[in-house]
Amino acid sequence: MIEVVRAAGHCVPRKEIVRALKLAGKKHGPGTVAKALADLTASGELVNPKDKKGYRPAEWRRPQTPSLFD
C-alpha cells in the first residue's frame, strides 16, 4: 500500500489506491484497504491531512509558504 503512494509521487485518494491495487492483481476489498490505511495513518507512516488531496508518506514535507512580512 505504501508502495502505491510512493510510486504515484503525489497525494493519493483512497479510491485511487484501491484501483491501483486491483490493477496490480491484489485481492483486497475497499474495506480492507480503508482499515490498512487507517492503521498506517495511526502508526505515523502515512498522513492524510484534511485538505481532501489524499494520503502521502509522512516524510514528504510540503514547502512552507513564505511570509508576506519577510
Tab-separated table of N, CA and C in Angstrom:
chain	number	residue	atom	x	y	z
A	1	MET	N	0.824	-1.184	0.000
A	1	MET	CA	0.000	0.000	0.000
A	1	MET	C	0.874	1.256	0.000
A	2	ILE	N	1.880	1.261	0.847
A	2	ILE	CA	2.781	2.416	0.890
A	2	ILE	C	3.510	2.553	-0.448
A	3	GLU	N	3.808	1.414	-1.081
A	3	GLU	CA	4.495	1.448	-2.373
A	3	GLU	C	3.649	2.162	-3.426
A	4	VAL	N	2.337	1.965	-3.366
A	4	VAL	CA	1.429	2.615	-4.313
A	4	VAL	C	1.502	4.135	-4.142
A	5	VAL	N	1.500	4.588	-2.904
A	5	VAL	CA	1.533	6.029	-2.632
A	5	VAL	C	2.873	6.609	-3.054
A	6	ARG	N	3.958	5.933	-2.720
A	6	ARG	CA	5.291	6.438	-3.097
A	6	ARG	C	5.479	6.435	-4.609
A	7	ALA	N	4.989	5.393	-5.274
A	7	ALA	CA	5.140	5.294	-6.729
A	7	ALA	C	4.358	6.391	-7.447
A	8	ALA	N	3.246	6.809	-6.863
A	8	ALA	CA	2.432	7.852	-7.504
A	8	ALA	C	3.167	9.181	-7.531
A	9	GLY	N	3.934	9.475	-6.483
A	9	GLY	CA	4.682	10.732	-6.445
A	9	GLY	C	3.844	11.936	-6.059
A	10	HIS	N	2.610	11.710	-5.673
A	10	HIS	CA	1.735	12.798	-5.240
A	10	HIS	C	0.748	12.239	-4.231
A	11	CYS	N	-0.021	13.087	-3.620
A	11	CYS	CA	-1.046	12.619	-2.684
A	11	CYS	C	-2.057	11.753	-3.435
A	12	VAL	N	-2.463	10.647	-2.814
A	12	VAL	CA	-3.324	9.696	-3.495
A	12	VAL	C	-4.596	9.465	-2.679
A	13	PRO	N	-5.773	9.694	-3.266
A	13	PRO	CA	-7.018	9.397	-2.565
A	13	PRO	C	-7.236	7.887	-2.435
A	14	ARG	N	-8.052	7.496	-1.476
A	14	ARG	CA	-8.299	6.076	-1.197
A	14	ARG	C	-8.809	5.347	-2.435
A	15	LYS	N	-9.701	5.943	-3.195
A	15	LYS	CA	-10.248	5.290	-4.388
A	15	LYS	C	-9.141	4.944	-5.387
A	16	GLU	N	-8.162	5.831	-5.534
A	16	GLU	CA	-7.054	5.583	-6.449
A	16	GLU	C	-6.174	4.444	-5.949
A	17	ILE	N	-5.997	4.355	-4.628
A	17	ILE	CA	-5.199	3.274	-4.048
A	17	ILE	C	-5.893	1.938	-4.293
A	18	VAL	N	-7.201	1.888	-4.079
A	18	VAL	CA	-7.963	0.660	-4.323
A	18	VAL	C	-7.848	0.264	-5.789
A	19	ARG	N	-7.973	1.225	-6.686
A	19	ARG	CA	-7.879	0.958	-8.122
A	19	ARG	C	-6.494	0.428	-8.497
A	20	ALA	N	-5.436	1.040	-7.953
A	20	ALA	CA	-4.069	0.606	-8.264
A	20	ALA	C	-3.807	-0.808	-7.747
A	21	LEU	N	-4.311	-1.120	-6.561
A	21	LEU	CA	-4.133	-2.467	-6.023
A	21	LEU	C	-4.884	-3.498	-6.856
A	22	LYS	N	-6.066	-3.125	-7.324
A	22	LYS	CA	-6.842	-4.039	-8.161
A	22	LYS	C	-6.112	-4.294	-9.484
A	23	LEU	N	-5.557	-3.243	-10.081
A	23	LEU	CA	-4.816	-3.397	-11.334
A	23	LEU	C	-3.549	-4.229	-11.141
A	24	ALA	N	-2.972	-4.183	-9.937
A	24	ALA	CA	-1.772	-4.968	-9.642
A	24	ALA	C	-2.099	-6.423	-9.328
A	25	GLY	N	-3.386	-6.761	-9.312
A	25	GLY	CA	-3.788	-8.132	-9.075
A	25	GLY	C	-3.953	-8.501	-7.612
A	26	LYS	N	-3.945	-7.511	-6.734
A	26	LYS	CA	-4.157	-7.772	-5.307
A	26	LYS	C	-5.641	-7.993	-5.069
A	27	LYS	N	-5.971	-8.894	-4.187
A	27	LYS	CA	-7.367	-9.258	-3.938
A	27	LYS	C	-7.902	-8.624	-2.663
A	28	HIS	N	-7.656	-7.355	-2.474
A	28	HIS	CA	-8.133	-6.676	-1.265
A	28	HIS	C	-9.354	-5.831	-1.606
A	29	GLY	N	-10.373	-5.919	-0.771
A	29	GLY	CA	-11.566	-5.114	-0.965
A	29	GLY	C	-11.389	-3.719	-0.396
A	30	PRO	N	-12.315	-2.820	-0.682
A	30	PRO	CA	-12.215	-1.444	-0.206
A	30	PRO	C	-12.189	-1.333	1.316
A	31	GLY	N	-12.906	-2.215	2.018
A	31	GLY	CA	-12.909	-2.168	3.479
A	31	GLY	C	-11.563	-2.527	4.068
A	32	THR	N	-10.921	-3.539	3.479
A	32	THR	CA	-9.595	-3.953	3.936
A	32	THR	C	-8.583	-2.849	3.690
A	33	VAL	N	-8.676	-2.205	2.535
A	33	VAL	CA	-7.766	-1.102	2.204
A	33	VAL	C	-7.989	0.070	3.157
A	34	ALA	N	-9.246	0.401	3.435
A	34	ALA	CA	-9.547	1.507	4.345
A	34	ALA	C	-8.991	1.231	5.743
A	35	LYS	N	-9.132	-0.001	6.211
A	35	LYS	CA	-8.602	-0.376	7.528
A	35	LYS	C	-7.086	-0.285	7.551
A	36	ALA	N	-6.434	-0.772	6.509
A	36	ALA	CA	-4.970	-0.712	6.437
A	36	ALA	C	-4.478	0.735	6.377
A	37	LEU	N	-5.184	1.581	5.619
A	37	LEU	CA	-4.807	2.995	5.552
A	37	LEU	C	-4.975	3.668	6.914
A	38	ALA	N	-6.036	3.320	7.625
A	38	ALA	CA	-6.247	3.876	8.968
A	38	ALA	C	-5.133	3.440	9.913
A	39	ASP	N	-4.738	2.170	9.831
A	39	ASP	CA	-3.650	1.671	10.676
A	39	ASP	C	-2.324	2.340	10.341
A	40	LEU	N	-2.038	2.510	9.039
A	40	LEU	CA	-0.798	3.168	8.627
A	40	LEU	C	-0.782	4.643	9.033
A	41	THR	N	-1.942	5.273	9.012
A	41	THR	CA	-2.040	6.666	9.443
A	41	THR	C	-1.850	6.766	10.952
A	42	ALA	N	-2.453	5.855	11.696
A	42	ALA	CA	-2.322	5.857	13.152
A	42	ALA	C	-0.884	5.586	13.583
A	43	SER	N	-0.162	4.761	12.827
A	43	SER	CA	1.227	4.449	13.181
A	43	SER	C	2.186	5.553	12.748
A	44	GLY	N	1.722	6.490	11.921
A	44	GLY	CA	2.558	7.612	11.504
A	44	GLY	C	3.306	7.393	10.212
A	45	GLU	N	3.071	6.271	9.525
A	45	GLU	CA	3.760	6.025	8.260
A	45	GLU	C	3.149	6.828	7.116
A	46	LEU	N	1.840	7.045	7.180
A	46	LEU	CA	1.142	7.864	6.191
A	46	LEU	C	0.460	9.015	6.906
A	47	VAL	N	0.246	10.087	6.186
A	47	VAL	CA	-0.548	11.197	6.708
A	47	VAL	C	-1.667	11.475	5.719
A	48	ASN	N	-2.783	11.918	6.245
A	48	ASN	CA	-3.930	12.268	5.423
A	48	ASN	C	-4.507	13.565	5.977
A	49	PRO	N	-3.888	14.701	5.592
A	49	PRO	CA	-4.399	15.969	6.093
A	49	PRO	C	-5.817	16.226	5.597
A	50	LYS	N	-6.485	17.107	6.210
A	50	LYS	CA	-7.878	17.403	5.870
A	50	LYS	C	-7.987	18.316	4.649
A	51	ASP	N	-7.022	18.229	3.733
A	51	ASP	CA	-7.039	19.077	2.542
A	51	ASP	C	-7.717	18.416	1.351
A	52	LYS	N	-8.290	17.205	1.561
A	52	LYS	CA	-9.041	16.477	0.537
A	52	LYS	C	-8.176	16.038	-0.647
A	53	LYS	N	-6.837	15.958	-0.455
A	53	LYS	CA	-5.961	15.549	-1.544
A	53	LYS	C	-5.548	14.093	-1.444
A	54	GLY	N	-5.688	13.493	-0.273
A	54	GLY	CA	-5.386	12.082	-0.132
A	54	GLY	C	-4.226	11.794	0.796
A	55	TYR	N	-3.746	10.557	0.716
A	55	TYR	CA	-2.683	10.065	1.588
A	55	TYR	C	-1.327	10.366	0.974
A	56	ARG	N	-0.345	10.579	1.846
A	56	ARG	CA	1.033	10.749	1.407
A	56	ARG	C	1.945	10.221	2.508
A	57	PRO	N	3.183	9.811	2.150
A	57	PRO	CA	4.113	9.347	3.184
A	57	PRO	C	4.417	10.466	4.176
A	58	ALA	N	4.638	10.100	5.413
A	58	ALA	CA	4.890	11.089	6.460
A	58	ALA	C	6.165	11.884	6.200
A	59	GLU	N	7.134	11.299	5.507
A	59	GLU	CA	8.394	12.012	5.290
A	59	GLU	C	8.300	13.100	4.223
A	60	TRP	N	7.237	13.098	3.437
A	60	TRP	CA	7.074	14.174	2.463
A	60	TRP	C	6.722	15.441	3.205
A	61	ARG	N	7.434	16.475	2.965
A	61	ARG	CA	7.150	17.767	3.592
A	61	ARG	C	6.664	18.730	2.517
A	62	ARG	N	5.608	19.398	2.836
A	62	ARG	CA	5.107	20.401	1.911
A	62	ARG	C	5.943	21.662	2.083
A	63	PRO	N	6.256	22.338	0.999
A	63	PRO	CA	7.023	23.578	1.135
A	63	PRO	C	6.236	24.609	1.938
A	64	GLN	N	6.943	25.323	2.754
A	64	GLN	CA	6.307	26.348	3.560
A	64	GLN	C	5.995	27.582	2.714
A	65	THR	N	4.871	28.141	2.920
A	65	THR	CA	4.509	29.377	2.226
A	65	THR	C	5.314	30.522	2.834
A	66	PRO	N	5.993	31.308	1.989
A	66	PRO	CA	6.772	32.421	2.535
A	66	PRO	C	5.848	33.460	3.183
A	67	SER	N	6.361	34.068	4.192
A	67	SER	CA	5.604	35.095	4.891
A	67	SER	C	5.521	36.358	4.048
A	68	LEU	N	4.417	37.032	4.116
A	68	LEU	CA	4.274	38.302	3.404
A	68	LEU	C	5.104	39.412	4.050
A	69	PHE	N	5.518	39.186	5.297
A	69	PHE	CA	6.198	40.229	6.046
A	69	PHE	C	7.710	40.087	6.069
A	70	ASP	N	8.256	39.078	5.391
A	70	ASP	CA	9.718	38.887	5.351
A	70	ASP	C	10.325	39.668	4.222
